[in-house]
Short mmCIF file of C-alpha atoms in Angstrom, two decimals:
data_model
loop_
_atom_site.label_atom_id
_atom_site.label_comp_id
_atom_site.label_asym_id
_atom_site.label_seq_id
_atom_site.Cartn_x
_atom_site.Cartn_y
_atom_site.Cartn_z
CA UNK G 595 0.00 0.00 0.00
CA UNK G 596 2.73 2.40 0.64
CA UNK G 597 4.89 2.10 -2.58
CA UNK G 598 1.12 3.20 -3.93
CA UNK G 599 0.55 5.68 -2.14
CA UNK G 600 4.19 7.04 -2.97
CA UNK G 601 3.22 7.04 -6.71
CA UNK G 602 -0.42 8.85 -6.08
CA UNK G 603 1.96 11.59 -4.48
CA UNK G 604 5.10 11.59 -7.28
CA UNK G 605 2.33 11.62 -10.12
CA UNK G 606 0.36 14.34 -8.56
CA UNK G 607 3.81 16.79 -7.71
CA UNK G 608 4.50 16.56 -11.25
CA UNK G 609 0.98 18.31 -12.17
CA UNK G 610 2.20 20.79 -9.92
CA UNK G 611 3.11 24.51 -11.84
CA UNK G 612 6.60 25.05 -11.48
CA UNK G 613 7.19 28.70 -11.42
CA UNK G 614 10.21 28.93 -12.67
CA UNK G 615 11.20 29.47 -16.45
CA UNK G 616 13.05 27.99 -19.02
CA UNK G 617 15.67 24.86 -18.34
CA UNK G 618 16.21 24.16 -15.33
CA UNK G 619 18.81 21.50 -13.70
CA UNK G 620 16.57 20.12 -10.73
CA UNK G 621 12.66 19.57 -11.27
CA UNK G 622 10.22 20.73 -8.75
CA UNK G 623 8.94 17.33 -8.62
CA UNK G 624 12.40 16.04 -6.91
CA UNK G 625 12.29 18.89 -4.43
CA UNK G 626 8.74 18.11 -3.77
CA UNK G 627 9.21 14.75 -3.28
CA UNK G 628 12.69 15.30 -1.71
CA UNK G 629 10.91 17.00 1.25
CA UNK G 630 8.19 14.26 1.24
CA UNK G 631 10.87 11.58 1.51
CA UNK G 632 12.59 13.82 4.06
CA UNK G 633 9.69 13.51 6.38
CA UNK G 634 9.10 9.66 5.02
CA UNK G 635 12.45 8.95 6.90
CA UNK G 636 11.71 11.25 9.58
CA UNK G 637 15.29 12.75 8.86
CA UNK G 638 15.91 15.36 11.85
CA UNK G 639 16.73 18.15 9.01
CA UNK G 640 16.90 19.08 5.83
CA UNK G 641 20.87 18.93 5.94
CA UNK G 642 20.71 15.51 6.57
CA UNK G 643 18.60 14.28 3.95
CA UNK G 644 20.61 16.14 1.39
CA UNK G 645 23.99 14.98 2.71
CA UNK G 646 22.89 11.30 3.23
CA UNK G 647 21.30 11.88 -0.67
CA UNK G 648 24.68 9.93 -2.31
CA UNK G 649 24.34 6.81 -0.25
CA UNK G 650 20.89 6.58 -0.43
CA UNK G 651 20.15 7.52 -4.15
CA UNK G 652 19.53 4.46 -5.43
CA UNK G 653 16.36 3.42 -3.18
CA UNK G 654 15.24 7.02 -3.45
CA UNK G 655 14.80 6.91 -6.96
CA UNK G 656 13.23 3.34 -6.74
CA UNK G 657 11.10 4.24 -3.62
CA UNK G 658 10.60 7.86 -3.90
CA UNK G 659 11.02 8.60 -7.55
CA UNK G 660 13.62 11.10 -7.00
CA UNK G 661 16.54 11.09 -9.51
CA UNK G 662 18.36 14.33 -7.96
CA UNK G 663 17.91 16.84 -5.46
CA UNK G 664 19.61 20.47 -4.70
CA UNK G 665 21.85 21.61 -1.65
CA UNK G 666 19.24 22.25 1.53
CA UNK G 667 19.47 25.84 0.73
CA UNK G 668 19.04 25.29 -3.23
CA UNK G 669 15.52 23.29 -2.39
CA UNK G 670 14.99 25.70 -0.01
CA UNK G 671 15.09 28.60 -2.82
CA UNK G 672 12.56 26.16 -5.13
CA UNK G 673 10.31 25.70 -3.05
CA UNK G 674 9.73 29.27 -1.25
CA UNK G 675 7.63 30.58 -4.00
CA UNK G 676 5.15 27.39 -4.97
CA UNK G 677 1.66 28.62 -3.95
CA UNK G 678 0.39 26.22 -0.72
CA UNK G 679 -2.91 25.81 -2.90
CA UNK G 680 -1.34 24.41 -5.56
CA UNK G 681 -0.77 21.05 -3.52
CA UNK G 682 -4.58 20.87 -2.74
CA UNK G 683 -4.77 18.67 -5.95
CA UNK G 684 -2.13 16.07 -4.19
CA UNK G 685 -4.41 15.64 -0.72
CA UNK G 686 -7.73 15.31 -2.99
CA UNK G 687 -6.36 12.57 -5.58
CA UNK G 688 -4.84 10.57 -2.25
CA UNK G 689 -8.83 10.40 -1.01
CA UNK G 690 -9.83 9.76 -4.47
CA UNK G 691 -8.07 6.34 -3.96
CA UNK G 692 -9.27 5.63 -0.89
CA UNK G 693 -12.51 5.84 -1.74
CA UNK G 694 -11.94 4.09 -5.11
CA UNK G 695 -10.44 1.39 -2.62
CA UNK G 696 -13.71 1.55 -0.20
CA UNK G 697 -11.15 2.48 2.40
CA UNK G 698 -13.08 5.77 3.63
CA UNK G 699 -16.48 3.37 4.48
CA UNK G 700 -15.47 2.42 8.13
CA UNK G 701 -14.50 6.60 8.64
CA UNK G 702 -18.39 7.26 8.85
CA UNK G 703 -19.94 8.34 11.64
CA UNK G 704 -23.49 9.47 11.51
CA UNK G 705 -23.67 9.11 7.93
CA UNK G 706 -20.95 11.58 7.69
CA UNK G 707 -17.15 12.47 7.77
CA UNK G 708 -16.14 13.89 11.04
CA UNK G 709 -13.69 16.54 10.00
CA UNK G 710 -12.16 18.22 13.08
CA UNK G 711 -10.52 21.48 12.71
CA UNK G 712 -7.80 23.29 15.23
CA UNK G 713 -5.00 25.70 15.35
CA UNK G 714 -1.03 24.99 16.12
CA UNK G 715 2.39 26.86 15.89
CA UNK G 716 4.65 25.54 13.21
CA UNK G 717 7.46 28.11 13.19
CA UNK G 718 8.62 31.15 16.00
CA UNK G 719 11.76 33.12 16.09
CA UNK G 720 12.96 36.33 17.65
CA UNK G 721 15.26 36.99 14.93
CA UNK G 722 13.77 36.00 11.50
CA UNK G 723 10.66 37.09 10.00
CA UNK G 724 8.30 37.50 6.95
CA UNK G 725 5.79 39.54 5.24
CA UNK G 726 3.22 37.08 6.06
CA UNK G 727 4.68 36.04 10.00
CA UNK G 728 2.48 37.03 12.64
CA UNK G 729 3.72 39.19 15.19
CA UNK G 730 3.62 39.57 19.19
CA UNK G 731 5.00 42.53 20.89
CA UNK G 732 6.17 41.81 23.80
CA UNK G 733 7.03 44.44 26.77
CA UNK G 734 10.57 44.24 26.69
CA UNK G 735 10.78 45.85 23.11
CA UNK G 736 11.67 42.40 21.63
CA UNK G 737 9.51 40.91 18.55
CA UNK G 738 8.47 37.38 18.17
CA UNK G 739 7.65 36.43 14.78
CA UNK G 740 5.72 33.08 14.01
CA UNK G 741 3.51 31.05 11.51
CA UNK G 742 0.28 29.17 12.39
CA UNK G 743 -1.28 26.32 10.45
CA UNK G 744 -5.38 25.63 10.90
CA UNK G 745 -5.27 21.86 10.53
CA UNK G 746 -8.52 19.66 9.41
CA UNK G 747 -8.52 15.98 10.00
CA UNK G 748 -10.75 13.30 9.43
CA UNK G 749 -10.98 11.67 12.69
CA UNK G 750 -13.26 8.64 13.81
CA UNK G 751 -14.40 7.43 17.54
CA UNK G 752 -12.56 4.40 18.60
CA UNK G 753 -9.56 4.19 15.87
CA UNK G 754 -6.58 5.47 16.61
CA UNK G 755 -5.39 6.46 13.02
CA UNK G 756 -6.52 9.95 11.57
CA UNK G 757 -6.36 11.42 7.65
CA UNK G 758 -5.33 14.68 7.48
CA UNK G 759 -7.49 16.55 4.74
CA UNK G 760 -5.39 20.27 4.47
CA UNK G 761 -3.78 22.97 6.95
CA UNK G 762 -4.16 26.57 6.08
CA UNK G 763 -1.49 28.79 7.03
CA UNK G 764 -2.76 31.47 9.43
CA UNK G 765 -0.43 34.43 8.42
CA UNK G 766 -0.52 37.55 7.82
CA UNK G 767 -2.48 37.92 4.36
CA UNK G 768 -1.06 40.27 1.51
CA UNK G 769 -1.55 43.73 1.68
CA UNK G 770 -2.63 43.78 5.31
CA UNK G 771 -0.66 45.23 8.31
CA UNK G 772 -2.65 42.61 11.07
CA UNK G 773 -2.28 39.69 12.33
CA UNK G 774 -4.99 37.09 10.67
CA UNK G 775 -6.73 35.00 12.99
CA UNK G 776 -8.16 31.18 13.31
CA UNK G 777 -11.47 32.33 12.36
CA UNK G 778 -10.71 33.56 9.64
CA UNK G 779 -8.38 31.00 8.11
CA UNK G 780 -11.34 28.98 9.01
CA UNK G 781 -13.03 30.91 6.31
CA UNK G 782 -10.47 30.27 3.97
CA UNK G 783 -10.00 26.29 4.84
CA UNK G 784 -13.64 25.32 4.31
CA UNK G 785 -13.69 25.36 0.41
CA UNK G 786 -10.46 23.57 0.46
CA UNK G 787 -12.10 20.66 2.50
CA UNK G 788 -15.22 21.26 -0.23
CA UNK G 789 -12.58 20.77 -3.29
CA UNK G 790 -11.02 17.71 -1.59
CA UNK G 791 -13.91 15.81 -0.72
CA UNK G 792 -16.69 17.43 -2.83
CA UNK G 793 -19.42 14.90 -2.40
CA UNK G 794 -18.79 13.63 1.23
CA UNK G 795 -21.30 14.80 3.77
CA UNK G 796 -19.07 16.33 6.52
CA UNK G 797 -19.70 17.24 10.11
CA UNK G 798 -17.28 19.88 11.27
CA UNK G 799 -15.89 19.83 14.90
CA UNK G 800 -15.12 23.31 16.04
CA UNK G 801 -13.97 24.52 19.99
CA UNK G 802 -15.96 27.44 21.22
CA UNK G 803 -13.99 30.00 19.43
CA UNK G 804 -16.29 29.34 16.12
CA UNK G 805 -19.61 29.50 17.97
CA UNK G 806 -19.88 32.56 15.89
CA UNK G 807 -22.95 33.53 13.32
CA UNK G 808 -19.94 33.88 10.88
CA UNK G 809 -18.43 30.84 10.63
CA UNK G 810 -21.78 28.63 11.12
CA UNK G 811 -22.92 31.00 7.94
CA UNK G 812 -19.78 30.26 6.04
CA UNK G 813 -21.00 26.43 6.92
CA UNK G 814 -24.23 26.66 5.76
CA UNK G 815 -23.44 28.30 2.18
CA UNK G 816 -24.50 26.62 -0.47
CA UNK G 817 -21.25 25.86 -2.33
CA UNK G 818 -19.68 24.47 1.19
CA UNK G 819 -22.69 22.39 2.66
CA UNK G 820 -21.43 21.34 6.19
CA UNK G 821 -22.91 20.29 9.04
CA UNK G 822 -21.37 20.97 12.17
CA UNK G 823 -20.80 20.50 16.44
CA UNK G 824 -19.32 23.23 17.52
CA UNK G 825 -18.19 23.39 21.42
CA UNK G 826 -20.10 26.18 23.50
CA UNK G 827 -19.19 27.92 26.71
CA UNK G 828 -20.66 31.28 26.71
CA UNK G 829 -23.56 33.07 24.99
CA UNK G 830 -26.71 33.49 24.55
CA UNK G 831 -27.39 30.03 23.88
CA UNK G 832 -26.41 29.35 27.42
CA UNK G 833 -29.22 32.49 28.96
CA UNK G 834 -32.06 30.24 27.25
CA UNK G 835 -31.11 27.09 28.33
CA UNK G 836 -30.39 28.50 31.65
CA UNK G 837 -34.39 29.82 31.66
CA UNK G 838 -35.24 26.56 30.33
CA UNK G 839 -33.85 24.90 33.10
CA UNK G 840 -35.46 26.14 35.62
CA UNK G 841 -38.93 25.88 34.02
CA UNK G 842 -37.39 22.15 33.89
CA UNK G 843 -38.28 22.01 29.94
CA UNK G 844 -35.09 20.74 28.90
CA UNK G 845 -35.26 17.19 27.14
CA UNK G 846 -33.36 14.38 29.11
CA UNK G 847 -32.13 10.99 28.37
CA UNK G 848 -29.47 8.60 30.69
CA UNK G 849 -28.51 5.12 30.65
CA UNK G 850 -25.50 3.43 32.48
CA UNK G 851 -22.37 2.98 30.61
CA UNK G 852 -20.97 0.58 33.03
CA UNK G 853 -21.50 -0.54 36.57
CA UNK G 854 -20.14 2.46 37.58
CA UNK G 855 -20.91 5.02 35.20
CA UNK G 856 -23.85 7.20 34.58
CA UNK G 857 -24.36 8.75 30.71
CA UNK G 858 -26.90 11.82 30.75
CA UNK G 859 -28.11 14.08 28.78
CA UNK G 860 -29.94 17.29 27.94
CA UNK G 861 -31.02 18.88 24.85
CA UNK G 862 -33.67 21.27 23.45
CA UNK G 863 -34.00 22.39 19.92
CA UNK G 864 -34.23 25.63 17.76
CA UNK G 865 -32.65 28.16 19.79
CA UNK G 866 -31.38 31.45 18.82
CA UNK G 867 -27.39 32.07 18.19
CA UNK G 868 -27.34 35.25 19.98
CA UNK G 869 -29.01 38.85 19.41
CA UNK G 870 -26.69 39.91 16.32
CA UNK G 871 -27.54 36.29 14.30
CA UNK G 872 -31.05 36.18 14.97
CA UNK G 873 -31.64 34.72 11.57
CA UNK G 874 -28.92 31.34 12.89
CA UNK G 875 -31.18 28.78 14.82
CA UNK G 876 -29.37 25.66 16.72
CA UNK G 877 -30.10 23.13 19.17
CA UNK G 878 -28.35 22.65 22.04
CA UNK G 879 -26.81 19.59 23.61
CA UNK G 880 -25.03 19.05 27.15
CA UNK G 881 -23.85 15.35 28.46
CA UNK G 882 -22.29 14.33 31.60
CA UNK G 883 -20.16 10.82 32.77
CA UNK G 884 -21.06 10.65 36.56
CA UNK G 885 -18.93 8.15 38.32
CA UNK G 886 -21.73 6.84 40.96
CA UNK G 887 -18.96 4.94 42.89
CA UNK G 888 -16.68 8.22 43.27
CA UNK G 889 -19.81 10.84 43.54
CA UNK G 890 -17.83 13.11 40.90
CA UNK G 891 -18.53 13.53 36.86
CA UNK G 892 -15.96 12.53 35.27
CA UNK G 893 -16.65 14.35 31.85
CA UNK G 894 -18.84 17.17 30.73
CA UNK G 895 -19.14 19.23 27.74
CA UNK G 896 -21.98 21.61 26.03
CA UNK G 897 -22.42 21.95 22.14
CA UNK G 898 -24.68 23.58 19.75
CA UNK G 899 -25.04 21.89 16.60
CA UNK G 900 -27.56 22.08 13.60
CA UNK G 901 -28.01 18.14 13.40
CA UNK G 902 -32.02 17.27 15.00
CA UNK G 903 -31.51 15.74 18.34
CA UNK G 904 -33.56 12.77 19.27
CA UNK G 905 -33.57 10.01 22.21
CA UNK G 906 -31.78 7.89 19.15
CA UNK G 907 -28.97 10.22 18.68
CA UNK G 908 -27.54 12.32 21.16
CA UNK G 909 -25.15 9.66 22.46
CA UNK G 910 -23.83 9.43 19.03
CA UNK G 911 -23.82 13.67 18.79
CA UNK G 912 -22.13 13.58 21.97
CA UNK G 913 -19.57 10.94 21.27
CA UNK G 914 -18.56 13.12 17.76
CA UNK G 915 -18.47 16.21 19.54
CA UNK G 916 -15.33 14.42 21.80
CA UNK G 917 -14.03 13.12 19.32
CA UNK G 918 -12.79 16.86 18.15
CA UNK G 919 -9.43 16.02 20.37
CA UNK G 920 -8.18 13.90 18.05
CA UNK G 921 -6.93 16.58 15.89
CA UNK G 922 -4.69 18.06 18.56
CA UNK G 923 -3.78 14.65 20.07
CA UNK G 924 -3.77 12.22 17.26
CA UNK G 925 -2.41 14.79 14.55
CA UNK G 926 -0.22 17.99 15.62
CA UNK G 927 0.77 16.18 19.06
CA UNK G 928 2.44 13.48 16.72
CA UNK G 929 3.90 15.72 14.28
CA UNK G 930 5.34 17.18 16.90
CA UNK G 931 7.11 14.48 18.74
CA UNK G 932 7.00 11.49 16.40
CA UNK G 933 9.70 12.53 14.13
CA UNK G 934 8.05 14.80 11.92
CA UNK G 935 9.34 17.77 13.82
CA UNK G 936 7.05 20.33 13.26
CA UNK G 937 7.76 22.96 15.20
CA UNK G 938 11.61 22.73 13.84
CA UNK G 939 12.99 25.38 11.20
CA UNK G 940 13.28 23.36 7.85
CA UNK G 941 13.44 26.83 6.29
CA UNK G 942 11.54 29.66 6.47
CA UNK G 943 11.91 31.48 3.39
CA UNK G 944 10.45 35.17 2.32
CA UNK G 945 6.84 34.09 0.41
CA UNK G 946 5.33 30.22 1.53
CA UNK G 947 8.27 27.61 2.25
CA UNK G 948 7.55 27.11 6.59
CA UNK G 949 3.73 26.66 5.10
CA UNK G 950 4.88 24.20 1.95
CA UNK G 951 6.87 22.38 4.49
CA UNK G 952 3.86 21.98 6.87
CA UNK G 953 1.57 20.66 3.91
CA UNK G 954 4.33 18.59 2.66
CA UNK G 955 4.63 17.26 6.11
CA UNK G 956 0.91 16.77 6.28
CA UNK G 957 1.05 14.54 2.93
CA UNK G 958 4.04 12.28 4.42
CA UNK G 959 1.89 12.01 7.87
CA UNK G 960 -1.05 11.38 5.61
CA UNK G 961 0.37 8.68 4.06
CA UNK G 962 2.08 7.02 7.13
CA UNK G 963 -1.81 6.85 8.80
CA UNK G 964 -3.31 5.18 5.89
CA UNK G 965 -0.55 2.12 6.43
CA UNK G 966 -0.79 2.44 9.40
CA UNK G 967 -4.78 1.73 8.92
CA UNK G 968 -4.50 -0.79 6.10
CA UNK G 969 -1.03 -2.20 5.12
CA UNK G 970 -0.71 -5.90 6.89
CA UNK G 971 3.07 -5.62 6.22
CA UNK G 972 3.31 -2.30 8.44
CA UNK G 973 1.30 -4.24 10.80
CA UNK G 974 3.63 -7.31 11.36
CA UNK G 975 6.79 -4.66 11.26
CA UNK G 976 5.10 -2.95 13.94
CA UNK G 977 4.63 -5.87 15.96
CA UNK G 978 8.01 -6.91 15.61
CA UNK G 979 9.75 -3.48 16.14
CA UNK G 980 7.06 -3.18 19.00
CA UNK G 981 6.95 0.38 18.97
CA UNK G 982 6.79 3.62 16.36
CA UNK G 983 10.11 4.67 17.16
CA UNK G 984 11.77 2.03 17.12
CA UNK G 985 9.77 0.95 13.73
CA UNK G 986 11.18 4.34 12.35
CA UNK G 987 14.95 3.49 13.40
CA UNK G 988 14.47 0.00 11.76
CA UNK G 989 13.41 1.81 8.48
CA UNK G 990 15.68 4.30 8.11
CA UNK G 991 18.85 1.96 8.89
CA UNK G 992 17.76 -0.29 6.43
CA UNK G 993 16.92 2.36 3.94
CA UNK G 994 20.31 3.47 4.16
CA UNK G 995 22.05 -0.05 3.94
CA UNK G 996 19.60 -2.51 1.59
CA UNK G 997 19.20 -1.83 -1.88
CA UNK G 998 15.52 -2.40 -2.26
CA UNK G 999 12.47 -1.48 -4.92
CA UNK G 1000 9.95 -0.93 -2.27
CA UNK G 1001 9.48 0.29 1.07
CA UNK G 1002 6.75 -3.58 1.45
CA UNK G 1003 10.17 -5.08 1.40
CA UNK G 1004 11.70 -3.34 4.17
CA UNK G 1005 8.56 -3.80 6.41
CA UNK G 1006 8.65 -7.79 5.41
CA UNK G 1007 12.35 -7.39 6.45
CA UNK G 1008 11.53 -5.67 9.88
CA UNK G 1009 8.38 -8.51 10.45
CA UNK G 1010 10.92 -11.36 9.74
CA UNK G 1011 8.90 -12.15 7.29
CA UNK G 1012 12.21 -11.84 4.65
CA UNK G 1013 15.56 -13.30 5.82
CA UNK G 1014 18.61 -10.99 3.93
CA UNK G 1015 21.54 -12.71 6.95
CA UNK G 1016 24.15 -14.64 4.74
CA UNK G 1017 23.87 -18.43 4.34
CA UNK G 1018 27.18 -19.14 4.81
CA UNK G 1019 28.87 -17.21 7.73
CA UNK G 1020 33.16 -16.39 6.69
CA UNK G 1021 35.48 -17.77 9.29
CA UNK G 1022 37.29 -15.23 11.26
CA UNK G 1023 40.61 -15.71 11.00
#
C-alpha cells in the first residue's frame, strides 16, 4: 500500500506549476518529493537528507522517484515561492483512492465524515521574520515572529489512526498590516475541505472559538454544505437554556455505561445564536459521565449543533463532539514528537516555504496513517519493532544499507517475514 501511495503523491507533484522558467537543472517534482521523503524517513533536518542523498540515491529513486535533489538551501530557494494551494490537488487525488479502494467506508460516523478542525504553531523566532509572520509585541521591546497552520482531520471514535485533509497557514495575508486569525483562516479552509472531498457529507468539529454567526454562515453556504458540532461555553445560547432549566423544559435521556458510570443528557431544539444572528437557529446539547462509585462527573461538555436531536442520537452527537481532540492529540501532538518535527525550522523562506513544508509534512503524515490503517506488512513490522520509534529506526537503517524497490520489502524485512543474513557465515581468522 505504501509504494502506492508514494506514486499517487510523485504523479500528482508533477501536475504541480513550477514557477520557474526555461531549463532548469533540478525539477520541482524532486524537491517536492525530496521533502516528502525527508519527512518519510523522519530525517531530523533538511541537511541531513541532502547529505545522506549519495548513499541513499539508489532506493530514493526506486522508492521515492527522485533522480536528484539540490543543496538544503538550493531546495529551499525552489520551493519558497510554490503557492500552498497548488498542492490541494495532491491531498484530494490521495482520497480519491481511498474511496476508489472503499477504504473511507469504516471513517463514517453518523452518515458523515467527522472533520475536526484546530490551530497549532509551526514556526517562531525572535530573529527572523516574513511579510506574512504574525507578530507579538512583547514588553521588553523584543519581537516574536511566528507562523500558524489551521489543521482539518478526518478523525473517527474508537480508531486510533486519523487522515489529514489540508492545513491553512494562518499568516498575515497580503496587503494587510494585522495579524490574521483562526477564524478567519477557518473561512479560507472550508472550500479547500469542499474541493477535496466534494461529495462527502461532513460534520465539522469546532472549539468554542467558532460559535460565531460567521463561521456557522460560512457552513451553511451553499457551495460548502457542512454540518457541524461546535463546542459552547458562553452566549446566549447558554441564557435560554439557563431559563429553560429552571422551568425544567429541557429534554433528558441517561442510561448506564458501566456498573459504575452514569451517561446523561440534555437537549432542546431551535434556539437562537445570539441577538446579532437572529436569523442562525441551533439546538443545544449538554452530556455528563457521573462516576456513581466516586460521587464526581468525570466528563462534561456543552455543544450547539444544527443536526435534530432525538432520544436515538444524542449519544452518538455527543460521542462526535469528543471526538474533536483527536486533531490536537492524534495529529499535531504526533507531528510534533514522532519525528516529523514540526515545530523545527526546515526553512523559512520570504513568500510560503515554513507553510509548503507543513503541507508537505501533512502529505508524508497522511500517508504514514493510511498504512498504518491498512497495510498488513506495516502491521507485522510494527509488531516486531514493537513500537513507532523504534519501527522508524528500523526503516531508516535499512533504507540506508539494503538496496531495495519498495518500502513492502523493508517492512517484510523488519516482520521477519524476509531473511537478507548470509547463508554461509566467513570464518574469522
Amino acid at each position: 500500500m505504501y509504494d502506492k501511495l508514494v506514486g499517487i503523491v510523485s504523479n500528482s507533484f508533477k501536475k504541480t506549476p513550477d514557477h520557474r522558467k526555461g531549463s532548469v537543472e533540478y525539477s520541482l517534482h524532486d524537491s517536492c518529493m525530496g521533502a516528502f521523503a525527508m519527512f518519510a524517513l523522519k530525517d531530523p533536518s533538511l541537511l541531513s537528507f541532502v547529505s545522506n542523498f549519495a548513499a541513499r540515491q539508489e532506493n530514493l529513486e526506486h522508492v521515492f522517484k527522485i533522480s536528484k535533489v539540490p543543496s538544503d538551501n538550493g531546495m529551499r530557494k525552489i520551493l519558497d515561492p510554490v503557492q500552498p494551494t497548488h498542492l490541494i490537488p495532491i491531498f484530494k487525488d490521495l482520497f480519491e483512492h481511498l474511496d476508489e479502494q472503499n477504504i473511507l467506508e469504516d471513517r463514517r460516523y453518523l452518515d458523515h465524515f467527522l472533520i475536526s478542525v484546530d490551530g497549532t504553531g509551526t514556526y517562531s523566532s525572535n530573529v527572523i521574520g516574513c511579510s506574512h509572520c504574525l507578530t507579538k509585541n512583547h514588553k521588553n521591546g523584543n519581537v516574536e515572529y511566528h507562523h500558524q497552520l489551521l489543521g482539518a482531520s478526518v478523525v473517527t471514535p474508537n480508531m486510533k489512526t486519523v487522515f489529514p485533509v489540508y492545513g491553512e497557514a494562518i499568516t498575515c495575508q497580503d496587503g494587510s498590516t494585522k495579524n490574521d486569525c483562526e477564524r478567519n483562516a477557518c473561512k479560507r479552509l472550508l472550500p479547500h475541505i469542499r474541493s477535496i472531498l466534494p461529495n462527502q457529507k461532513i460534520i465539522v468539529l469546532l472549539d468554542a472559538l467558532y460559535a460565531d454567526g460567521p463561521t456557522i454562515k460560512a457552513l451553511q453556504k451553499e457551495e460548502i454544505n457542512m454540518n457541524y458540532i461546535i463546542v459552547i461555553k458562553e452566549g446566549y445560547v447558554l441564557e435560554q437554556v439557563m431559563q429553560l432549566r429552571k422551568r425544567d423544559e429541557l429534554q433528558e435521556y441517561q442510561w448506564q455505561k458501566d456498573k459504575n458510570t452514569l451517561c446523561k443528557f440534555k437537549w432542546m431544539s431551535n434556539l437562537i445564536l445570539n441577538g446579532a444572528n437572529q436569523d442562525v437557529i441551533v439546538n443545544y446539547l449538554e452530556y455528563e459521565e457521573y462516576d456513581s462509585r466516586k460521587g464526581i462527573v468525570n466528563y462534561s461538555n456543552k455543544w450547539i449543533t444544527d443536526i435534530e436531536l432525538n432520544k436515538a442520537n444524542v449519544d452518538q452527537v455527543a460521542q462526535a463532539g469528543r471526538t474533536r481532540w483527536k486533531v490536537e492529540n492524534e495529529t499535531f501532538n504526533t507531528l510534533k514528537n514522532q519525528g516529523y518535527n514540526l515545530e523545527h525550522n526546515y526553512g523559512h523562506g520570504h513568500w510560503y516555504l515554513a507553510t509548503i513544508f507543513a503541507l508537505i509534512m501533512l502529505l508524508a503524515f497522511f500517508v504514514d496513517q493510511i498504512t498504518r490503517a491498512v497495510d498488513t506488512s506495516f502491521e507485522q513490522a510494527l509488531k516486531e519493532a514493537k513500537t513507532l520509534r523504534d519501527l522508524r529506526q528500523k526503516v531508516r537503517v535499512l533504507f540506508d544499507f539494503i538496496p531495495t524497490i519498495s518500502m513492502n520489502f523493508i517492512y517484510l524485512i523488519i516482520a521477519r517475514e524476509i531473511d537478507i543474513r548470509p547463508q554461509f557465515r566467513p570464518k574469522l581468522e
